[in-house]
Amino acid sequence: MNESLRNIWTILKRELTGYFASPVAYVFIVIFLLLNGFFTFMLGGFFELGEASLSRPFFNWHPWLYLFLVPAAGMRLWAEERRVGTLELLLTMPVTAAQAIIGKFLACWAFLALALALTFPVVGSVYYLGHPDGGAIFAGYVGSLLLAGSYLAVTVATSAITRNQVISFILSVVICFFLILAGWEPVTSLMVRWAPAGLVELVTGFSVMPHFASFQRGVIDFRDLLFFASVIVFSLFGTSVILRGLRGA
Amino acid sequence: MIDVENLIKEFGPKRAVNGVSFTIRRGEILGFLGPNGAGKSTTMRMITGFFPPTSGRVRIGGHDIAEEPIAAKKLIGYLPESAPCYSDMTVNGFLRFTAELRGMRGAQIDAAVAKVAGLCFLEGVLHQSVDTLSKGYRHRTCFAQSILHDPEVLVLDEPTDGLDPNQKHEVRQIIKRMGQTKAIIFSTHILEEVEACCSRAIIIDRGTVVANGTPAELKARAETAGSVHLRVRNVAAETLKSKLGSLPVAGRVSLQDNPDGSLSARVFPRDKSTRADLSLSVAQTATQSGWSFDELHTEEGRLDDVFRAITLPDSVKNRE
């Protein structure tokens, strides 16, 4: 294995075992699943809709659910290192900052993926009750995972800004909230009334909503993949700039 | 092994390190002294590549830390000031993690962890979470991490801080032993430590090197260095002062009454050239005059005094 991959793997492993060494991981997963169940079956009207699809009752809630849960899962990634001082230890090891950032990001993303995978009973129910479009469910899951990854990348960056996890959490929620609102239908329909079409398009271009919506419909489009990938890459790159900045370069 | 050239570090308008240069060869242990806030930790952070310097360069074994950071960092073992450890890991897990980052694999890791656990007396707590350790253990865990890969260069920021006297002794022994084959720099506030382990010491104050030499050389810079101390009984102060003061090799003489009724005289050499003969002349005078004395020795000078003389701001010195 190549050296940088090995370093990423080592950091990823440490981060993941760190999650499961404390009750935080289990609490997080339980809350995530409970909320998912509550939204899907109570608020989402899974049964009332009478259609064998997860798009509306299940995936529709994810941008809002992740808005709080993803920053909660990722807020400690760098903030804790800074608070305890292990940042100094980590960055004086023979690893690059990029390897450390990617390792941490992937670890937390894998953890979120695990939580998401544990929602499989919902898929089971919909198959038991009807004949859903399997491709659409798959696309929905891919989109949901990418959505979580985008929020997470933002959280990674905000957690590098401060040694205080709460500040990191709040900043991240605010930025992710913007990523939702900029393209959320009620907001855009308000904007259309007064703003020129170009501006509306520019603002909605920042939003995760239209891109996530196409996954929800069952479409995996290259442009949507590119959007999420660029949010992730941009945020992680931003993290490396922040880390370099706080060391006084 | 360590080449530091004209290092400067600025934090905003404040210059924390101002043109520090030194070299440490293999087999040398350098003690890094200075008051709090003098720039010791900042310098060490630049040596280890945590802080990029504002200007100047650091080379570790010939590798520039800015241009080939990975190659340089591989040679370094580093103990940061607060001895940070990942608190959610066990001691064993933490050491294995750092071993992996150091590029070790499988059996190599087992051997290295077992070895440093023995050296740093960590066997009993290997499977305990770092969270639950006392400060001394946590400190030694981080120290163990720094020597795990048997590095060529050791950078230790206050390695004995927060340890009990036995642990301090142990850590010093390890440093001394490793110092025979490696280049070591460690910072400390404990001056005896410098005398005990270092082959060379640097004193830094307000970001600049103000003294650089062997502990003996530094001690010789003390005001009292080279003076002869004589303690006598039943001798009148005036006789003592006039007899000793009239010696051709002697300069100033100061007297002090001791609580037990004896009298102490401190004779300073007239100048550097008379230093060597001074103690002999004082001894001869004492025996010829028939004084009964129970103490006679030449002062080597104390590192504390040198340290204070060099690093105290003038305003404080005048007050004393």
Short mmCIF file of N, CA, C and O in Angstrom, two decimals, chain A residues 90-140:
data_model
loop_
_atom_site.label_atom_id
_atom_site.label_comp_id
_atom_site.label_asym_id
_atom_site.label_seq_id
_atom_site.Cartn_x
_atom_site.Cartn_y
_atom_site.Cartn_z
N LEU A 90 -0.09 15.44 16.04
CA LEU A 90 -0.48 14.87 14.75
C LEU A 90 0.28 15.52 13.60
O LEU A 90 0.77 14.84 12.70
N LEU A 91 0.38 16.85 13.65
CA LEU A 91 0.98 17.54 12.51
C LEU A 91 2.51 17.55 12.55
O LEU A 91 3.15 18.02 11.61
N THR A 92 3.12 17.04 13.63
CA THR A 92 4.56 16.89 13.62
C THR A 92 4.95 15.43 13.34
O THR A 92 6.12 15.09 13.35
N MET A 93 3.95 14.60 13.13
CA MET A 93 4.20 13.23 12.65
C MET A 93 4.51 13.32 11.16
O MET A 93 4.17 14.30 10.51
N PRO A 94 5.13 12.26 10.61
CA PRO A 94 5.40 12.32 9.18
C PRO A 94 4.14 12.09 8.34
O PRO A 94 4.06 11.15 7.55
N VAL A 95 3.13 12.92 8.54
CA VAL A 95 1.93 12.88 7.70
C VAL A 95 1.67 14.30 7.22
O VAL A 95 2.05 15.26 7.89
N THR A 96 1.03 14.42 6.07
CA THR A 96 0.69 15.76 5.61
C THR A 96 -0.67 16.15 6.19
O THR A 96 -1.46 15.28 6.59
N ALA A 97 -0.92 17.45 6.23
CA ALA A 97 -2.21 17.92 6.73
C ALA A 97 -3.34 17.35 5.87
O ALA A 97 -4.39 16.98 6.38
N ALA A 98 -3.09 17.24 4.56
CA ALA A 98 -4.13 16.73 3.66
C ALA A 98 -4.50 15.30 4.04
O ALA A 98 -5.69 14.94 4.07
N GLN A 99 -3.51 14.48 4.33
CA GLN A 99 -3.79 13.10 4.72
C GLN A 99 -4.63 13.06 5.98
O GLN A 99 -5.58 12.27 6.10
N ALA A 100 -4.28 13.92 6.94
CA ALA A 100 -5.02 13.94 8.19
C ALA A 100 -6.46 14.39 7.95
O ALA A 100 -7.40 13.81 8.49
N ILE A 101 -6.63 15.41 7.13
CA ILE A 101 -7.98 15.93 6.87
C ILE A 101 -8.83 14.86 6.18
O ILE A 101 -9.96 14.59 6.57
N ILE A 102 -8.25 14.23 5.17
CA ILE A 102 -9.01 13.21 4.43
C ILE A 102 -9.33 12.02 5.34
O ILE A 102 -10.46 11.50 5.34
N GLY A 103 -8.36 11.61 6.13
CA GLY A 103 -8.58 10.48 7.03
C GLY A 103 -9.72 10.75 7.99
O GLY A 103 -10.62 9.91 8.17
N LYS A 104 -9.72 11.93 8.58
CA LYS A 104 -10.77 12.28 9.53
C LYS A 104 -12.12 12.38 8.84
O LYS A 104 -13.13 11.88 9.35
N PHE A 105 -12.13 13.02 7.67
CA PHE A 105 -13.38 13.18 6.94
C PHE A 105 -13.97 11.82 6.60
O PHE A 105 -15.15 11.55 6.85
N LEU A 106 -13.13 10.93 6.05
CA LEU A 106 -13.63 9.62 5.63
C LEU A 106 -14.13 8.81 6.82
O LEU A 106 -15.11 8.08 6.72
N ALA A 107 -13.45 8.96 7.96
CA ALA A 107 -13.86 8.21 9.13
C ALA A 107 -15.27 8.61 9.55
O ALA A 107 -16.14 7.76 9.77
N CYS A 108 -15.50 9.90 9.61
CA CYS A 108 -16.81 10.37 10.04
C CYS A 108 -17.87 10.06 8.99
O CYS A 108 -19.00 9.72 9.30
N TRP A 109 -17.46 10.14 7.73
CA TRP A 109 -18.41 9.84 6.65
C TRP A 109 -18.80 8.36 6.71
O TRP A 109 -19.96 8.01 6.53
N ALA A 110 -17.84 7.53 6.96
CA ALA A 110 -18.12 6.09 7.07
C ALA A 110 -19.07 5.84 8.23
O ALA A 110 -20.00 5.01 8.15
N PHE A 111 -18.88 6.58 9.30
CA PHE A 111 -19.76 6.44 10.45
C PHE A 111 -21.19 6.85 10.09
O PHE A 111 -22.16 6.15 10.40
N LEU A 112 -21.32 7.95 9.36
CA LEU A 112 -22.65 8.40 8.92
C LEU A 112 -23.27 7.39 7.96
O LEU A 112 -24.47 7.13 7.99
N ALA A 113 -22.40 6.81 7.11
CA ALA A 113 -22.90 5.81 6.16
C ALA A 113 -23.45 4.60 6.91
O ALA A 113 -24.48 4.03 6.54
N LEU A 114 -22.75 4.24 7.99
CA LEU A 114 -23.22 3.12 8.80
C LEU A 114 -24.60 3.43 9.38
O LEU A 114 -25.52 2.62 9.31
N ALA A 115 -24.74 4.65 9.94
CA ALA A 115 -26.03 5.05 10.51
C ALA A 115 -27.12 5.00 9.44
O ALA A 115 -28.22 4.50 9.68
N LEU A 116 -26.75 5.49 8.26
CA LEU A 116 -27.72 5.50 7.16
C LEU A 116 -28.09 4.07 6.74
O LEU A 116 -29.25 3.76 6.49
N ALA A 117 -27.09 3.21 6.71
CA ALA A 117 -27.32 1.82 6.30
C ALA A 117 -28.27 1.13 7.27
O ALA A 117 -29.04 0.24 6.89
N LEU A 118 -28.25 1.56 8.54
CA LEU A 118 -29.09 0.91 9.54
C LEU A 118 -30.57 1.30 9.39
O LEU A 118 -31.41 0.84 10.15
N THR A 119 -30.87 2.14 8.41
CA THR A 119 -32.28 2.45 8.15
C THR A 119 -32.89 1.40 7.24
O THR A 119 -34.01 1.57 6.74
N PHE A 120 -32.18 0.31 7.00
CA PHE A 120 -32.67 -0.70 6.04
C PHE A 120 -34.07 -1.22 6.34
O PHE A 120 -34.78 -1.61 5.41
N PRO A 121 -34.54 -1.24 7.61
CA PRO A 121 -35.91 -1.74 7.81
C PRO A 121 -36.95 -0.93 7.03
O PRO A 121 -37.99 -1.48 6.64
N VAL A 122 -36.67 0.34 6.81
CA VAL A 122 -37.62 1.15 6.04
C VAL A 122 -37.73 0.60 4.62
O VAL A 122 -38.82 0.47 4.07
N VAL A 123 -36.59 0.24 4.05
CA VAL A 123 -36.59 -0.34 2.71
C VAL A 123 -37.35 -1.66 2.73
O VAL A 123 -38.17 -1.94 1.85
N GLY A 124 -37.11 -2.44 3.79
CA GLY A 124 -37.81 -3.71 3.95
C GLY A 124 -39.32 -3.51 3.96
O GLY A 124 -40.06 -4.20 3.24
N SER A 125 -39.76 -2.49 4.72
CA SER A 125 -41.21 -2.25 4.82
C SER A 125 -41.81 -1.94 3.47
O SER A 125 -42.86 -2.47 3.10
N VAL A 126 -41.11 -1.10 2.73
CA VAL A 126 -41.69 -0.64 1.47
C VAL A 126 -41.74 -1.80 0.46
O VAL A 126 -42.68 -1.93 -0.32
N TYR A 127 -40.76 -2.68 0.57
CA TYR A 127 -40.79 -3.86 -0.31
C TYR A 127 -41.88 -4.84 0.11
O TYR A 127 -42.51 -5.50 -0.70
N TYR A 128 -42.11 -4.91 1.41
CA TYR A 128 -43.12 -5.82 1.93
C TYR A 128 -44.51 -5.37 1.54
O TYR A 128 -45.37 -6.16 1.20
N LEU A 129 -44.68 -4.05 1.50
CA LEU A 129 -46.01 -3.50 1.28
C LEU A 129 -46.35 -3.32 -0.21
O LEU A 129 -47.50 -3.24 -0.56
N GLY A 130 -45.34 -3.19 -1.03
CA GLY A 130 -45.66 -2.92 -2.42
C GLY A 130 -44.53 -3.28 -3.35
O GLY A 130 -43.66 -4.09 -3.02
N HIS A 131 -44.53 -2.65 -4.51
CA HIS A 131 -43.48 -2.92 -5.49
C HIS A 131 -42.78 -1.63 -5.84
O HIS A 131 -43.09 -1.00 -6.83
N PRO A 132 -41.83 -1.23 -4.99
CA PRO A 132 -41.18 0.06 -5.23
C PRO A 132 -40.16 -0.04 -6.36
O PRO A 132 -39.80 -1.13 -6.79
N ASP A 133 -39.72 1.12 -6.81
CA ASP A 133 -38.67 1.20 -7.83
C ASP A 133 -37.33 1.11 -7.11
O ASP A 133 -36.90 2.05 -6.44
N GLY A 134 -36.68 -0.02 -7.23
CA GLY A 134 -35.42 -0.24 -6.52
C GLY A 134 -34.35 0.76 -6.90
O GLY A 134 -33.58 1.22 -6.06
N GLY A 135 -34.32 1.13 -8.19
CA GLY A 135 -33.32 2.10 -8.65
C GLY A 135 -33.48 3.44 -7.97
O GLY A 135 -32.50 4.07 -7.58
N ALA A 136 -34.74 3.85 -7.79
CA ALA A 136 -34.99 5.15 -7.17
C ALA A 136 -34.53 5.13 -5.73
O ALA A 136 -33.98 6.12 -5.22
N ILE A 137 -34.75 4.01 -5.04
CA ILE A 137 -34.32 3.91 -3.64
C ILE A 137 -32.80 3.98 -3.57
O ILE A 137 -32.24 4.69 -2.73
N PHE A 138 -32.17 3.26 -4.50
CA PHE A 138 -30.71 3.27 -4.51
C PHE A 138 -30.20 4.69 -4.74
O PHE A 138 -29.32 5.19 -4.01
N ALA A 139 -30.77 5.36 -5.74
CA ALA A 139 -30.34 6.73 -6.03
C ALA A 139 -30.58 7.63 -4.84
O ALA A 139 -29.76 8.50 -4.52
N GLY A 140 -31.70 7.42 -4.15
CA GLY A 140 -32.01 8.22 -2.97
C GLY A 140 -30.94 8.05 -1.92
O GLY A 140 -30.48 9.02 -1.30
#
